[in-house]
mmCIF file of C-alpha atoms and ligand atoms in Angstrom:
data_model
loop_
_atom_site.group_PDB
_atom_site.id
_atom_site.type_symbol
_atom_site.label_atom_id
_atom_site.label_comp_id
_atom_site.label_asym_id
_atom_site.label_seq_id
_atom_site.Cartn_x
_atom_site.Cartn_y
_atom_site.Cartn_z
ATOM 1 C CA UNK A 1019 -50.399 -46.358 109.655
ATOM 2 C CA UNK A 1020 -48.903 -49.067 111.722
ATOM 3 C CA UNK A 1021 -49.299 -49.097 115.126
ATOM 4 C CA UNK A 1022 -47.887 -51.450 117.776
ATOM 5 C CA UNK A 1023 -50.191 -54.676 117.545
ATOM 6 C CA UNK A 1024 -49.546 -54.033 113.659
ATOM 7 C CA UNK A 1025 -45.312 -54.412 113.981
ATOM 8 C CA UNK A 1026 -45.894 -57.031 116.538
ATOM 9 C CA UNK A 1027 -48.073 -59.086 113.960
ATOM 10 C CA UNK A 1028 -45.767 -58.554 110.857
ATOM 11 C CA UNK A 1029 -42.755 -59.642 113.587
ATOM 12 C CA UNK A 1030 -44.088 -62.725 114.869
ATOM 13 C CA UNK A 1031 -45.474 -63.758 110.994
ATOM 14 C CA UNK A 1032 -41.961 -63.088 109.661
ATOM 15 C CA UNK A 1033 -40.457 -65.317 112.308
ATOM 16 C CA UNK A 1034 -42.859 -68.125 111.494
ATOM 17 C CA UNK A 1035 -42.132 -67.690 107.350
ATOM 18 C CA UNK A 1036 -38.803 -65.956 106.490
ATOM 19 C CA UNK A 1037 -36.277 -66.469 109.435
ATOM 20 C CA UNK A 1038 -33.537 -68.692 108.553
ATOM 21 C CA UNK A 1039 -33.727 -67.739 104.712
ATOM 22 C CA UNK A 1040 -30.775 -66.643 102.653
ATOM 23 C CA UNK A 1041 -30.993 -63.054 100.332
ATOM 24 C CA UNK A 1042 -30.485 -63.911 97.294
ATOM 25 C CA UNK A 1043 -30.861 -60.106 95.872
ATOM 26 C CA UNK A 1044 -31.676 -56.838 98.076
ATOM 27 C CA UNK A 1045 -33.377 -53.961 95.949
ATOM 28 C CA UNK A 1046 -34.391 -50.651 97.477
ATOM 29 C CA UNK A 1047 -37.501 -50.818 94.911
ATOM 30 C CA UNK A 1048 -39.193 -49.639 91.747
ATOM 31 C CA UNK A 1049 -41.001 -46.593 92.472
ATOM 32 C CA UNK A 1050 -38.946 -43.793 93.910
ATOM 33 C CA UNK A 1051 -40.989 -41.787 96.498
ATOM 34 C CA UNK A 1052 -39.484 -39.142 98.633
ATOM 35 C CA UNK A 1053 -40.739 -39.761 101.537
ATOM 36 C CA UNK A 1054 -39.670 -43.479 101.738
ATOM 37 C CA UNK A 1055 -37.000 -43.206 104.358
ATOM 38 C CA UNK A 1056 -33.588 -44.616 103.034
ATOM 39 C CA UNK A 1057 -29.990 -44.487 104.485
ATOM 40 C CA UNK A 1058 -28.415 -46.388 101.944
ATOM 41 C CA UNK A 1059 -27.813 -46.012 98.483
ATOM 42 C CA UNK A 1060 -29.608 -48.782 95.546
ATOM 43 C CA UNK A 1061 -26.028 -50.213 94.805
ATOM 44 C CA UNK A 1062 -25.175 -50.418 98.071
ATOM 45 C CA UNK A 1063 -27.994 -52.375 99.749
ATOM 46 C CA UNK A 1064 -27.920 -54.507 97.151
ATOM 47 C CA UNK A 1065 -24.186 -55.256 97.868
ATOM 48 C CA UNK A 1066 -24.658 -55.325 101.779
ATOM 49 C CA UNK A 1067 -27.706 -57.527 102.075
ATOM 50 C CA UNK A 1068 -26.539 -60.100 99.226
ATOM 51 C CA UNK A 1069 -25.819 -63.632 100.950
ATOM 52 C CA UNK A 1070 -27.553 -62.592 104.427
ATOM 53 C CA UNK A 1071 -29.769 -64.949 106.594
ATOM 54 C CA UNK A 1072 -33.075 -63.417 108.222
ATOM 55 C CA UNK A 1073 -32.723 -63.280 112.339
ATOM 56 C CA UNK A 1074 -35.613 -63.598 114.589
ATOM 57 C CA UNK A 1075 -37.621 -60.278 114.356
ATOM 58 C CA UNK A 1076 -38.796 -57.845 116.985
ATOM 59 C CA UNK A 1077 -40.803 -54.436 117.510
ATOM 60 C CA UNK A 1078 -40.002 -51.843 119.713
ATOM 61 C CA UNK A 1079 -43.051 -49.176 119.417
ATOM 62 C CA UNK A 1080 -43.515 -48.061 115.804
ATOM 63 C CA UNK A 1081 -40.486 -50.056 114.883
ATOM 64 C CA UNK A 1082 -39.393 -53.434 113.551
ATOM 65 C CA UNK A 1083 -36.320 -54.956 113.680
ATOM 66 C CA UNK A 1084 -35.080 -57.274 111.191
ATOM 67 C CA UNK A 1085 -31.902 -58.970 111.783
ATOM 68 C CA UNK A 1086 -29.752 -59.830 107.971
ATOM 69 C CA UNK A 1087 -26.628 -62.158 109.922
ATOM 70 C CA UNK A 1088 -24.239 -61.668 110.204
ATOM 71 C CA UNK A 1089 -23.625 -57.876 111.079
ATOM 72 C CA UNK A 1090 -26.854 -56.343 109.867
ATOM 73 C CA UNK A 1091 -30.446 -54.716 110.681
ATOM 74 C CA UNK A 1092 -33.100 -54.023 108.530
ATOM 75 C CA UNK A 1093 -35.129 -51.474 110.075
ATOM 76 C CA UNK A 1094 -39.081 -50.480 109.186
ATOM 77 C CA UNK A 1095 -40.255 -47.656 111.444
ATOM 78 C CA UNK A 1096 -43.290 -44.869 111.750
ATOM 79 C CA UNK A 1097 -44.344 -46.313 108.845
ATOM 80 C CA UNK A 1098 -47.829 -48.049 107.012
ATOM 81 C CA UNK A 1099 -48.876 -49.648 103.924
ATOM 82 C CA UNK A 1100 -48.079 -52.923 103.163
ATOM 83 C CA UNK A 1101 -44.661 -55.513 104.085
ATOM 84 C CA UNK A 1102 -45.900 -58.615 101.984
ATOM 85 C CA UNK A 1103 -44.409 -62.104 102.042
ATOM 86 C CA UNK A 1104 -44.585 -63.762 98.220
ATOM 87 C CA UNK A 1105 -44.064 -67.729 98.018
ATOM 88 C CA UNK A 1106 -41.705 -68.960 95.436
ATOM 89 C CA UNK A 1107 -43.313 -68.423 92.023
ATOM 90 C CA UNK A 1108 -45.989 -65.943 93.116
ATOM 91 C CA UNK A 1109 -46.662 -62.781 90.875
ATOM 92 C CA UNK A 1110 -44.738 -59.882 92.871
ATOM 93 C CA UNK A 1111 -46.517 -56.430 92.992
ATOM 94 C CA UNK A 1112 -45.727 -54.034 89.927
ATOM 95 C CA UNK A 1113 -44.838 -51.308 92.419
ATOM 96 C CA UNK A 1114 -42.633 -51.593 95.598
ATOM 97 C CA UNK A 1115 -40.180 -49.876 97.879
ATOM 98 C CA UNK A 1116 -38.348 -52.711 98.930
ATOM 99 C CA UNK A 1117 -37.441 -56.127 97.705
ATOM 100 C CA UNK A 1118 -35.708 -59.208 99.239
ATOM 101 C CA UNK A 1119 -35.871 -61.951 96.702
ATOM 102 C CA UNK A 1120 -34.678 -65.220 98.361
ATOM 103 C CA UNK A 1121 -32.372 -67.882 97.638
ATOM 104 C CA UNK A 1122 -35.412 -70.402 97.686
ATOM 105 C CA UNK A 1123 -37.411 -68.038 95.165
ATOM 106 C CA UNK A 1124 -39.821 -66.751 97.650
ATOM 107 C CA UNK A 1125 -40.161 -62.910 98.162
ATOM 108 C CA UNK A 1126 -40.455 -60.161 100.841
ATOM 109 C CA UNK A 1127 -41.692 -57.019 99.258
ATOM 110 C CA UNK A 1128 -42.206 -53.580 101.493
ATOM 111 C CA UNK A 1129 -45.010 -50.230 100.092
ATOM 112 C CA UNK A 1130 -45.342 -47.539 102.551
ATOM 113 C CA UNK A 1131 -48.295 -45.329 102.123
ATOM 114 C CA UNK A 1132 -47.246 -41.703 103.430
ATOM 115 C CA UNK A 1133 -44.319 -41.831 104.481
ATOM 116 C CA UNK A 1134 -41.645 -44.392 106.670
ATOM 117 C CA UNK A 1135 -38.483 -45.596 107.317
ATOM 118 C CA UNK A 1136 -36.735 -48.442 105.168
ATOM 119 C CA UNK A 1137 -33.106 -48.551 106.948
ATOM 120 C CA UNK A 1138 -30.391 -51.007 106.911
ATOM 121 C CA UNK A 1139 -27.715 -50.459 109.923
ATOM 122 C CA UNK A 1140 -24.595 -52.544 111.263
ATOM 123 C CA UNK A 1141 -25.930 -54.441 113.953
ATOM 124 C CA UNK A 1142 -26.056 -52.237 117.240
ATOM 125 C CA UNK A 1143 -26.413 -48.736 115.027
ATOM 126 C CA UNK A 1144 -29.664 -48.864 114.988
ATOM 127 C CA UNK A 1145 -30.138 -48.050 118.352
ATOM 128 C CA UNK A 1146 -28.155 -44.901 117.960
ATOM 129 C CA UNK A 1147 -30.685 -43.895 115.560
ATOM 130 C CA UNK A 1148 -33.292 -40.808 116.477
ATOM 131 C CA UNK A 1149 -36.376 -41.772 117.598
ATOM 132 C CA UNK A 1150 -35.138 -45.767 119.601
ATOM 133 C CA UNK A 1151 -32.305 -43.826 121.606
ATOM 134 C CA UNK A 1152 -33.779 -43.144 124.854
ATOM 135 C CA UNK A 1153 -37.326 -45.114 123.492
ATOM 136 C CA UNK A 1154 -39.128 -44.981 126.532
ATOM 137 C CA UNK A 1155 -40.694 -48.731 127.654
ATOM 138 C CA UNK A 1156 -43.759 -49.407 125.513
ATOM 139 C CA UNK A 1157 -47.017 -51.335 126.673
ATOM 140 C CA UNK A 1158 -45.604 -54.413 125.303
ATOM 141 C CA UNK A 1159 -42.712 -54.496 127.885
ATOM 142 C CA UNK A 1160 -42.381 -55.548 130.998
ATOM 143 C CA UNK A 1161 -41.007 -51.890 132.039
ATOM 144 C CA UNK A 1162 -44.747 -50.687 131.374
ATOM 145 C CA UNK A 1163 -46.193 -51.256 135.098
ATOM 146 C CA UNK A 1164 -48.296 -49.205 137.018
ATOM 147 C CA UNK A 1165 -46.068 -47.311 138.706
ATOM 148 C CA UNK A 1166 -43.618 -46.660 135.847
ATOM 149 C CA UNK A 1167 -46.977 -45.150 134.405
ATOM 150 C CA UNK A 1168 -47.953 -43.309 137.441
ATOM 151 C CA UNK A 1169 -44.550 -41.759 136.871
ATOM 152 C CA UNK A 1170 -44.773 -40.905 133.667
ATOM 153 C CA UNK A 1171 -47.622 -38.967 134.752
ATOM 154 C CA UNK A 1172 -46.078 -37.197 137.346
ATOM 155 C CA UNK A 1173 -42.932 -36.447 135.423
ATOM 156 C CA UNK A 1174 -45.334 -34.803 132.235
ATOM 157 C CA UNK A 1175 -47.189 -32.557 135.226
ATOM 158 C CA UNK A 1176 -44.022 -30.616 135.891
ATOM 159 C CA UNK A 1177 -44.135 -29.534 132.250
ATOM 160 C CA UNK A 1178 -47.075 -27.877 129.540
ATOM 161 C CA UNK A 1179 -50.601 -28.623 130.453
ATOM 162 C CA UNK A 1180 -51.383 -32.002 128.511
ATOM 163 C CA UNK A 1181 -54.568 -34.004 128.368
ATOM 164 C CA UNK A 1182 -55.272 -37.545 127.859
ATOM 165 C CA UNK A 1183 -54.758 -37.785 124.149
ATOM 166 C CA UNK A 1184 -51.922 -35.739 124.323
ATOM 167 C CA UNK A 1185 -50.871 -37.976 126.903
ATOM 168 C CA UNK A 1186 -51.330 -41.182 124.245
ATOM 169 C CA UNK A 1187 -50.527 -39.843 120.844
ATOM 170 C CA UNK A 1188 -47.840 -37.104 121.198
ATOM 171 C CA UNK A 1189 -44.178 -36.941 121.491
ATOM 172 C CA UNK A 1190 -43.944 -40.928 121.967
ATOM 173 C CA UNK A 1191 -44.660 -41.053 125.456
ATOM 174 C CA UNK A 1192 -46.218 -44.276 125.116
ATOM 175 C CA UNK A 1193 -44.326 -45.359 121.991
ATOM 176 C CA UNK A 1194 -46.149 -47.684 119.495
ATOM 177 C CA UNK A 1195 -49.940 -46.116 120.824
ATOM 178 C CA UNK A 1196 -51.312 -44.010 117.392
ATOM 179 C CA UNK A 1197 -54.669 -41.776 116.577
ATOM 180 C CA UNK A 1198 -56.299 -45.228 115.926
ATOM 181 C CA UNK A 1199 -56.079 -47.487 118.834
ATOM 182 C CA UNK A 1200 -56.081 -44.541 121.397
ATOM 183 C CA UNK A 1201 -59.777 -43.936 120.437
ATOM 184 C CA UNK A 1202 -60.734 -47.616 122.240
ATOM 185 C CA UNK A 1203 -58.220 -47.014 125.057
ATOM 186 C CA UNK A 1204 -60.377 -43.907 125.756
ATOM 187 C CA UNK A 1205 -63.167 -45.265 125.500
ATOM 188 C CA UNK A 1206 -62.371 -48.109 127.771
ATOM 189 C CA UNK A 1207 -60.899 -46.158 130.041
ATOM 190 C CA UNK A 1208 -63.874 -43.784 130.174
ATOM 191 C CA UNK A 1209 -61.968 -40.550 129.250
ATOM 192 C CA UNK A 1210 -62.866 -37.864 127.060
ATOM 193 C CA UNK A 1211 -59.637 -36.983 124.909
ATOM 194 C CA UNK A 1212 -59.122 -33.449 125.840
ATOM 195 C CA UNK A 1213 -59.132 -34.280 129.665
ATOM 196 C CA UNK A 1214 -56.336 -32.599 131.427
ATOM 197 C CA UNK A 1215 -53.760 -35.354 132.861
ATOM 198 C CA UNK A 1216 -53.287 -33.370 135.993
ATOM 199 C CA UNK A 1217 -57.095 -34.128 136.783
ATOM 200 C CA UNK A 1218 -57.302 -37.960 136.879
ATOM 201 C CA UNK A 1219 -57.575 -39.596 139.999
ATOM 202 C CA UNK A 1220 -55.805 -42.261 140.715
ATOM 203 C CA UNK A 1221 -58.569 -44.337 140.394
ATOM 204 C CA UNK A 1222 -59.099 -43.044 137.090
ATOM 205 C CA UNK A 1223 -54.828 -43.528 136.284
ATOM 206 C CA UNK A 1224 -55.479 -47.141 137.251
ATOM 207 C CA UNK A 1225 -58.432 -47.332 134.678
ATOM 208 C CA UNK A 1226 -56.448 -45.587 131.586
ATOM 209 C CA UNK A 1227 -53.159 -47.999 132.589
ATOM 210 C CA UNK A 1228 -55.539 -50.851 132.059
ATOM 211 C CA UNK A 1229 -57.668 -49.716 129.495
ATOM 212 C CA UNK A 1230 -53.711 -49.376 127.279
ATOM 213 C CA UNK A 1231 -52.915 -52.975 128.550
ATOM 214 C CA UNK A 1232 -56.162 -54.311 127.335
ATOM 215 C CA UNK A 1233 -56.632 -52.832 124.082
ATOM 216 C CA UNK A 1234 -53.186 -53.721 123.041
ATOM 217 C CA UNK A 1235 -53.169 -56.832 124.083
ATOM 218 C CA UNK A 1236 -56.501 -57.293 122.347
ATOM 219 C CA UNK A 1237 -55.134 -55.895 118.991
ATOM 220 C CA UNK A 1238 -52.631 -58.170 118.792
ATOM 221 C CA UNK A 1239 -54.042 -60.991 119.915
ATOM 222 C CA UNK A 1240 -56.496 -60.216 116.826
ATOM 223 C CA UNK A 1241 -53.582 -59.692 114.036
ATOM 224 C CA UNK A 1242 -53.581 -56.323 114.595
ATOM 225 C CA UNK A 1243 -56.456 -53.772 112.739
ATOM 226 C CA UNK A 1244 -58.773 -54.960 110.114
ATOM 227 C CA UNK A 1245 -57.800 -51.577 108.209
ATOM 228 C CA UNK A 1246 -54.159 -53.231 107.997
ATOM 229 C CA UNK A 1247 -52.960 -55.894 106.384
ATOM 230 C CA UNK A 1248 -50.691 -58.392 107.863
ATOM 231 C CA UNK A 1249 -47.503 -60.302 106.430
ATOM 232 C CA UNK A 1250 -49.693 -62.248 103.880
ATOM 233 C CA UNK A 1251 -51.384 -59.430 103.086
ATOM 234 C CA UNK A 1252 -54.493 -60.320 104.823
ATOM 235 C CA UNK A 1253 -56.376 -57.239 107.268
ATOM 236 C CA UNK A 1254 -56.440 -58.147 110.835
ATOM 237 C CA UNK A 1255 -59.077 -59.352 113.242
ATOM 238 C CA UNK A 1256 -59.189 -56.068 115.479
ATOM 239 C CA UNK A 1257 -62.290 -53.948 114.641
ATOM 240 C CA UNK A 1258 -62.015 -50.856 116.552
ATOM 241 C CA UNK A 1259 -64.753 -49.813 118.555
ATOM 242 C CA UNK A 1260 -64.934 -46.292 117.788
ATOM 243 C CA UNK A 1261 -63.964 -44.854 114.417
ATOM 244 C CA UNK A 1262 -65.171 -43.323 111.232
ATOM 245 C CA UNK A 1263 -67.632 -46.536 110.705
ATOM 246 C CA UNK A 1264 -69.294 -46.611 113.813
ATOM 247 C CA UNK A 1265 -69.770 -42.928 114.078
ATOM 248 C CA UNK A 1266 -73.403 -41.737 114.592
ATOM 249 C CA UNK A 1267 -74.073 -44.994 115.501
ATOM 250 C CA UNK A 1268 -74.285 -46.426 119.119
ATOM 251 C CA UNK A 1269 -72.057 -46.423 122.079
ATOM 252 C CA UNK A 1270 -70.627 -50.360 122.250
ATOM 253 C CA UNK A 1271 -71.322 -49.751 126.132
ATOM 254 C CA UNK A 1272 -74.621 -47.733 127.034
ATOM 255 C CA UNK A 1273 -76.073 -46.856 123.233
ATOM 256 C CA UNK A 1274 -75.723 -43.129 122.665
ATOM 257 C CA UNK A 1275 -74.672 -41.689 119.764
ATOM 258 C CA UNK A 1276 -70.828 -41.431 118.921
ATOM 259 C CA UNK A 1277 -69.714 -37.892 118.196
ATOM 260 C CA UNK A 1278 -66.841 -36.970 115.740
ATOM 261 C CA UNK A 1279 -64.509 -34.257 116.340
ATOM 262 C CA UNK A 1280 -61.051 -32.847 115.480
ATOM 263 C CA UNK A 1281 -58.437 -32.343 117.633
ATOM 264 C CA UNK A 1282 -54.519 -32.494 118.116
ATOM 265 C CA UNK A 1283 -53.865 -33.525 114.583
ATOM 266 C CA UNK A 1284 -56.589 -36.081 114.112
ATOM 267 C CA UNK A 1285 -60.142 -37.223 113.973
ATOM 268 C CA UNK A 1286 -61.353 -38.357 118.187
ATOM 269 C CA UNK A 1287 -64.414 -40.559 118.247
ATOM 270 C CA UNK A 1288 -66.201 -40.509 121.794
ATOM 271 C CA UNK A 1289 -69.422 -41.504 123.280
ATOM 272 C CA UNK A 1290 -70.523 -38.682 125.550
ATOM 273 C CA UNK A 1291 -72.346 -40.564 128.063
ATOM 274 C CA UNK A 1292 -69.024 -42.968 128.876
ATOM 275 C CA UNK A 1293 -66.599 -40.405 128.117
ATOM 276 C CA UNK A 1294 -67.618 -36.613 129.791
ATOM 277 C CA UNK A 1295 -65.753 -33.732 129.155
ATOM 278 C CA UNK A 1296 -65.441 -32.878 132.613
ATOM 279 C CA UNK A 1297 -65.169 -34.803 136.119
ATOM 280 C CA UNK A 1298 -68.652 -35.497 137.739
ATOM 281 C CA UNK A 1299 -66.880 -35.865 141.285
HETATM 282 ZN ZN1 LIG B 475 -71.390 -44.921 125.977
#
């Protein structure tokens, strides 16, 4: 699944290749799958996006925003698989979910694996829509300090006991963070994933806040994940540090083994040196 330095990518790529260019046809695909995410009806995308120039792009969290001027938003969200830019005269994919075919013969073409939304809004209803009302900021934003962090913290203590993971993966506290890169934020940050929030010091609040701004940063610096592929359908730069591959082998840091285990809804990759279960102090 996409992930934050994944939408950030595909936003800046589709800025650099398809802003500016006129729809020539809108389909909402080939392959009907019910958990592609729609809000309009075949006939009727095809009549509302007909004749509409891509905007500049942006991501908010697990989101991208796709202006169609004038009046419209194409919306991708909580979604993976593959948004794919085709040149004029290149062979399109036999399956799809989404097609723009442009005025100049060249092709956007969007496959979610799982599940995701493919929505097209009048411009300024999409941020009515569930999940961007009331987004909280995301580590791409200037909103994301330190202390709006420290906050955050404080506010989730006053409610159910939550650890770190929970803390990075659930409920879109941090919106845009995923199972995947929160595995290298822990890591960095020197936190096993089932630590209690309500137990970090501030020290250790300071490392975690970094550890997010650094891994992110990282990621998209990098193209986002090698296990995604970007707008021209290339995987990333971003090798995660700990995941299914580098299991069993050693820590990136001090060497010891990395452990595999389940827990809140996905796999956790730790090193148990860096990252004890409980505090030492
Ligand atoms: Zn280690």
């Amino acid at each position: 699944m996409f992930e934050l330095p994944e939408f950030v990518t595909l936003a800046g790529q589709i800025n650099a290749t398809l802003t500016g260019k006129a729809i020539q046809h809108g389909s909402l695909g080939n392959s009907p799958h019910k958990f592609v995410w729609y809000n309009r009806r075949p006939d009727e995308f095809a009549e509302l996006t007909q004749g509409k120039t891509v905007g500049a792009a942006y991501t908010k969290g697990k989101w991208l925003f796709i202006p169609l001027d004038p009046g419209y938003v194409l919306l991708f969200g909580e979604c993976g698989g593959r948004i794919i830019y085709h040149p004029a005269d290149a062979k399109l994919p036999e399956k799809y979910h989404l097609w723009l075919a442009f005025t100049d013969g060249s092709s956007l073409t969007a496959m979610t694996q799982m599940w995701g939304a493919m929505e097209l809004y009048e411009s300024g209803q999409e941020l009515d829509r569930q999940y961007i009302k009331d987004m909280r900021p995301t580590p791409t934003e200037p909103e994301f300090t330190y202390g709006y962090f420290s906050s955050l913290i404080d506010s989730l203590l006053l409610g159910e006991k939550r650890s770190v993971k929970g803390l990075l993966t659930q409920e879109q506290f941090i919106p845009g963070l995923g199972n995947a890169i929160a595995q290298d934020i822990l890591l960095r940050a020197g936190l096993h994933p089932r630590r209690p929030i309500g137990e970090l010091s501030n020290e250790q609040r300071h490392g975690l806040y970094n550890a997010i701004g650094s891994t992110v940063r990282e990621a998209v610096a990098e193209g986002g994940r090698c296990d995604e592929t970007d707008l021209f359908n290339h995987p990333g730069g971003y090798v995660r540090l700990m995941d299914s591959k580098t299991a069993g082998g050693p820590c990136p840091v001090c060497g010891a083994p990395i452990e595999k285990f389940q827990y809140l809804g996905g796999a956790c990759y730790i090193c148990p040196r860096c990252q004890p279960a409980v505090t030492d102090s």
